[in-house]
Amino acid sequence: MQTETTEVKLIQFKENGDERGRLVVVEGGQDIPFEIKRVFYIYGSDPDVIRGKHANRRSEFVLINVAGTSKVRITDRSGNQMTVNLNRPHSGIYLPAMIWKEMYDFSLDSVLLVLCSEHYDPNEYIRDFDEFMKVCKNAKA
Ligand code: TYD
């Protein structure tokens, strides 16, 4: 999926495994395309809950289901939609700024780890889909 700035992409992380178990490393600026300023994780969401429903003007994200599974439905600046299954602790999805995202279908054991390029600023969130589309359209004009 192509966006105007950069691309949504799946990222496979190296799994370091031995008889003791597995270990995955995510280094900011190396394994993912930004330095990590913020980390949060989402768990305890019922399967029928839809989270997210917003776009961010500046923040870039990497989403990793470190336990369990969920799905993310994204809409880019041109209105293209894509659904990604988050179901492996060693893979994630990179989302540039200005992507509409909805996370849903959480398994009971889901722990969704989110890495961000920016500190939290509620003012950079667009929480209305029509407004998101309007901002995208105006940016193109
Ligand atoms: P919200 O953005 O609604 O979560 P989601 O994107 O998963 O639907 O955030 C839930 C609450 O947590 C809301 O009160 C704002 C707060 N919050 C922070 O204080 N800092 C953060 O970095 C995030 C992501 C949320």
PDB file of N, CA and C and ligand atoms in Angstrom, residues 38-42 45 49-54 56 61 101 103 106 112 114 116 118-122 125 127, ligand 1:
ATOM      1  N   ARG A  38       7.835   6.486  22.496  1.00  0.00           N
ATOM      2  CA  ARG A  38       6.694   6.102  23.346  1.00  0.00           C
ATOM      3  C   ARG A  38       6.355   4.656  23.075  1.00  0.00           C
ATOM      4  N   VAL A  39       5.984   3.953  24.128  1.00  0.00           N
ATOM      5  CA  VAL A  39       5.542   2.556  24.020  1.00  0.00           C
ATOM      6  C   VAL A  39       4.253   2.423  24.816  1.00  0.00           C
ATOM      7  N   PHE A  40       3.232   1.809  24.236  1.00  0.00           N
ATOM      8  CA  PHE A  40       2.075   1.426  25.046  1.00  0.00           C
ATOM      9  C   PHE A  40       1.576   0.079  24.576  1.00  0.00           C
ATOM     10  N   TYR A  41       0.774  -0.563  25.381  1.00  0.00           N
ATOM     11  CA  TYR A  41       0.238  -1.860  24.978  1.00  0.00           C
ATOM     12  C   TYR A  41      -1.204  -1.988  25.425  1.00  0.00           C
ATOM     13  N   ILE A  42      -1.941  -2.732  24.630  1.00  0.00           N
ATOM     14  CA  ILE A  42      -3.390  -2.851  24.784  1.00  0.00           C
ATOM     15  C   ILE A  42      -3.713  -4.310  25.079  1.00  0.00           C
ATOM     16  N   SER A  45      -9.086  -6.316  25.875  1.00  0.00           N
ATOM     17  CA  SER A  45     -10.180  -5.833  25.027  1.00  0.00           C
ATOM     18  C   SER A  45     -11.026  -7.008  24.573  1.00  0.00           C
ATOM     19  N   VAL A  49     -14.889  -5.463  20.519  1.00  0.00           N
ATOM     20  CA  VAL A  49     -14.497  -4.052  20.679  1.00  0.00           C
ATOM     21  C   VAL A  49     -13.716  -3.584  19.450  1.00  0.00           C
ATOM     22  N   ILE A  50     -13.959  -2.350  19.046  1.00  0.00           N
ATOM     23  CA  ILE A  50     -13.114  -1.743  18.002  1.00  0.00           C
ATOM     24  C   ILE A  50     -12.368  -0.576  18.642  1.00  0.00           C
ATOM     25  N   ARG A  51     -11.049  -0.624  18.583  1.00  0.00           N
ATOM     26  CA  ARG A  51     -10.223   0.440  19.171  1.00  0.00           C
ATOM     27  C   ARG A  51      -9.607   1.276  18.052  1.00  0.00           C
ATOM     28  N   GLY A  52      -8.887   2.291  18.457  1.00  0.00           N
ATOM     29  CA  GLY A  52      -8.267   3.151  17.455  1.00  0.00           C
ATOM     30  C   GLY A  52      -9.301   4.108  16.921  1.00  0.00           C
ATOM     31  N   LYS A  53      -9.706   3.912  15.663  1.00  0.00           N
ATOM     32  CA  LYS A  53     -10.634   4.822  14.987  1.00  0.00           C
ATOM     33  C   LYS A  53     -10.062   6.237  15.003  1.00  0.00           C
ATOM     34  N   HIS A  54      -8.822   6.360  14.605  1.00  0.00           N
ATOM     35  CA  HIS A  54      -8.220   7.675  14.516  1.00  0.00           C
ATOM     36  C   HIS A  54      -7.028   7.639  13.566  1.00  0.00           C
ATOM     37  N   ASN A  56      -3.222   9.961  12.962  1.00  0.00           N
ATOM     38  CA  ASN A  56      -2.305  10.868  13.658  1.00  0.00           C
ATOM     39  C   ASN A  56      -1.594  11.743  12.646  1.00  0.00           C
ATOM     40  N   PHE A  61       3.836   4.577  13.752  1.00  0.00           N
ATOM     41  CA  PHE A  61       3.641   3.477  14.691  1.00  0.00           C
ATOM     42  C   PHE A  61       4.174   2.165  14.120  1.00  0.00           C
ATOM     43  N   LYS A 101      -6.760   4.076  11.386  1.00  0.00           N
ATOM     44  CA  LYS A 101      -6.586   2.688  11.855  1.00  0.00           C
ATOM     45  C   LYS A 101      -7.676   2.264  12.828  1.00  0.00           C
ATOM     46  N   MET A 103      -8.402  -1.193  15.267  1.00  0.00           N
ATOM     47  CA  MET A 103      -7.938  -2.487  15.757  1.00  0.00           C
ATOM     48  C   MET A 103      -9.139  -3.235  16.328  1.00  0.00           C
ATOM     49  N   PHE A 106      -9.901  -8.894  18.860  1.00  0.00           N
ATOM     50  CA  PHE A 106      -8.857  -9.237  19.831  1.00  0.00           C
ATOM     51  C   PHE A 106      -9.131 -10.618  20.429  1.00  0.00           C
ATOM     52  N   LEU A 112      -1.320  -6.264  22.525  1.00  0.00           N
ATOM     53  CA  LEU A 112      -0.903  -5.536  21.327  1.00  0.00           C
ATOM     54  C   LEU A 112       0.073  -4.432  21.734  1.00  0.00           C
ATOM     55  N   VAL A 114       2.511  -1.346  20.974  1.00  0.00           N
ATOM     56  CA  VAL A 114       2.560  -0.258  19.999  1.00  0.00           C
ATOM     57  C   VAL A 114       3.796   0.606  20.286  1.00  0.00           C
ATOM     58  N   CYS A 116       5.918   4.022  19.123  1.00  0.00           N
ATOM     59  CA  CYS A 116       5.572   5.292  18.465  1.00  0.00           C
ATOM     60  C   CYS A 116       6.790   6.192  18.312  1.00  0.00           C
ATOM     61  N   GLU A 118       6.534   9.496  18.462  1.00  0.00           N
ATOM     62  CA  GLU A 118       6.305  10.780  19.142  1.00  0.00           C
ATOM     63  C   GLU A 118       5.761  10.556  20.548  1.00  0.00           C
ATOM     64  N   HIS A 119       5.965  11.540  21.403  1.00  0.00           N
ATOM     65  CA  HIS A 119       5.299  11.521  22.701  1.00  0.00           C
ATOM     66  C   HIS A 119       3.805  11.767  22.503  1.00  0.00           C
ATOM     67  N   TYR A 120       3.028  11.434  23.519  1.00  0.00           N
ATOM     68  CA  TYR A 120       1.567  11.569  23.395  1.00  0.00           C
ATOM     69  C   TYR A 120       1.159  13.033  23.318  1.00  0.00           C
ATOM     70  N   ASP A 121       0.360  13.341  22.311  1.00  0.00           N
ATOM     71  CA  ASP A 121      -0.208  14.679  22.161  1.00  0.00           C
ATOM     72  C   ASP A 121      -1.601  14.499  21.578  1.00  0.00           C
ATOM     73  N   PRO A 122      -2.621  14.622  22.421  1.00  0.00           N
ATOM     74  CA  PRO A 122      -3.989  14.375  21.934  1.00  0.00           C
ATOM     75  C   PRO A 122      -4.379  15.289  20.773  1.00  0.00           C
ATOM     76  N   TYR A 125      -4.218  13.940  17.129  1.00  0.00           N
ATOM     77  CA  TYR A 125      -5.134  12.864  16.740  1.00  0.00           C
ATOM     78  C   TYR A 125      -6.297  13.437  15.941  1.00  0.00           C
ATOM     79  N   ARG A 127      -9.943  12.208  15.112  1.00  0.00           N
ATOM     80  CA  ARG A 127     -10.825  11.140  15.581  1.00  0.00           C
ATOM     81  C   ARG A 127     -12.137  11.051  14.804  1.00  0.00           C
TER      82      ARG A 127
HETATM   83  P1  TYD B   1      -7.130   5.763  22.971  1.00  0.00           P
HETATM   84  O1  TYD B   1      -6.385   6.658  22.053  1.00  0.00           O
HETATM   85  O2  TYD B   1      -8.624   5.921  23.015  1.00  0.00           O
HETATM   86  O3  TYD B   1      -6.782   4.245  22.691  1.00  0.00           O
HETATM   87  P2  TYD B   1      -6.973   3.399  21.324  1.00  0.00           P
HETATM   88  O4  TYD B   1      -6.191   4.087  20.281  1.00  0.00           O
HETATM   89  O5  TYD B   1      -6.446   2.054  21.626  1.00  0.00           O
HETATM   90  O6  TYD B   1      -8.426   3.334  21.021  1.00  0.00           O
HETATM   91  O7  TYD B   1      -6.532   5.966  24.436  1.00  0.00           O
HETATM   92  C1  TYD B   1      -7.174   5.460  25.593  1.00  0.00           C
HETATM   93  C2  TYD B   1      -6.843   6.374  26.775  1.00  0.00           C
HETATM   94  O8  TYD B   1      -5.445   6.384  27.049  1.00  0.00           O
HETATM   95  C3  TYD B   1      -7.232   7.817  26.509  1.00  0.00           C
HETATM   96  O9  TYD B   1      -7.758   8.332  27.722  1.00  0.00           O
HETATM   97  C4  TYD B   1      -5.936   8.514  26.203  1.00  0.00           C
HETATM   98  C5  TYD B   1      -4.918   7.698  26.975  1.00  0.00           C
HETATM   99  N1  TYD B   1      -3.602   7.642  26.325  1.00  0.00           N
HETATM  100  C6  TYD B   1      -2.527   8.319  26.890  1.00  0.00           C
HETATM  101  O10 TYD B   1      -2.652   8.996  27.922  1.00  0.00           O
HETATM  102  N2  TYD B   1      -1.308   8.223  26.292  1.00  0.00           N
HETATM  103  C7  TYD B   1      -1.116   7.491  25.166  1.00  0.00           C
HETATM  104  O11 TYD B   1       0.027   7.412  24.651  1.00  0.00           O
HETATM  105  C8  TYD B   1      -2.238   6.800  24.571  1.00  0.00           C
HETATM  106  C9  TYD B   1      -2.081   6.003  23.321  1.00  0.00           C
HETATM  107  C10 TYD B   1      -3.454   6.915  25.188  1.00  0.00           C
END
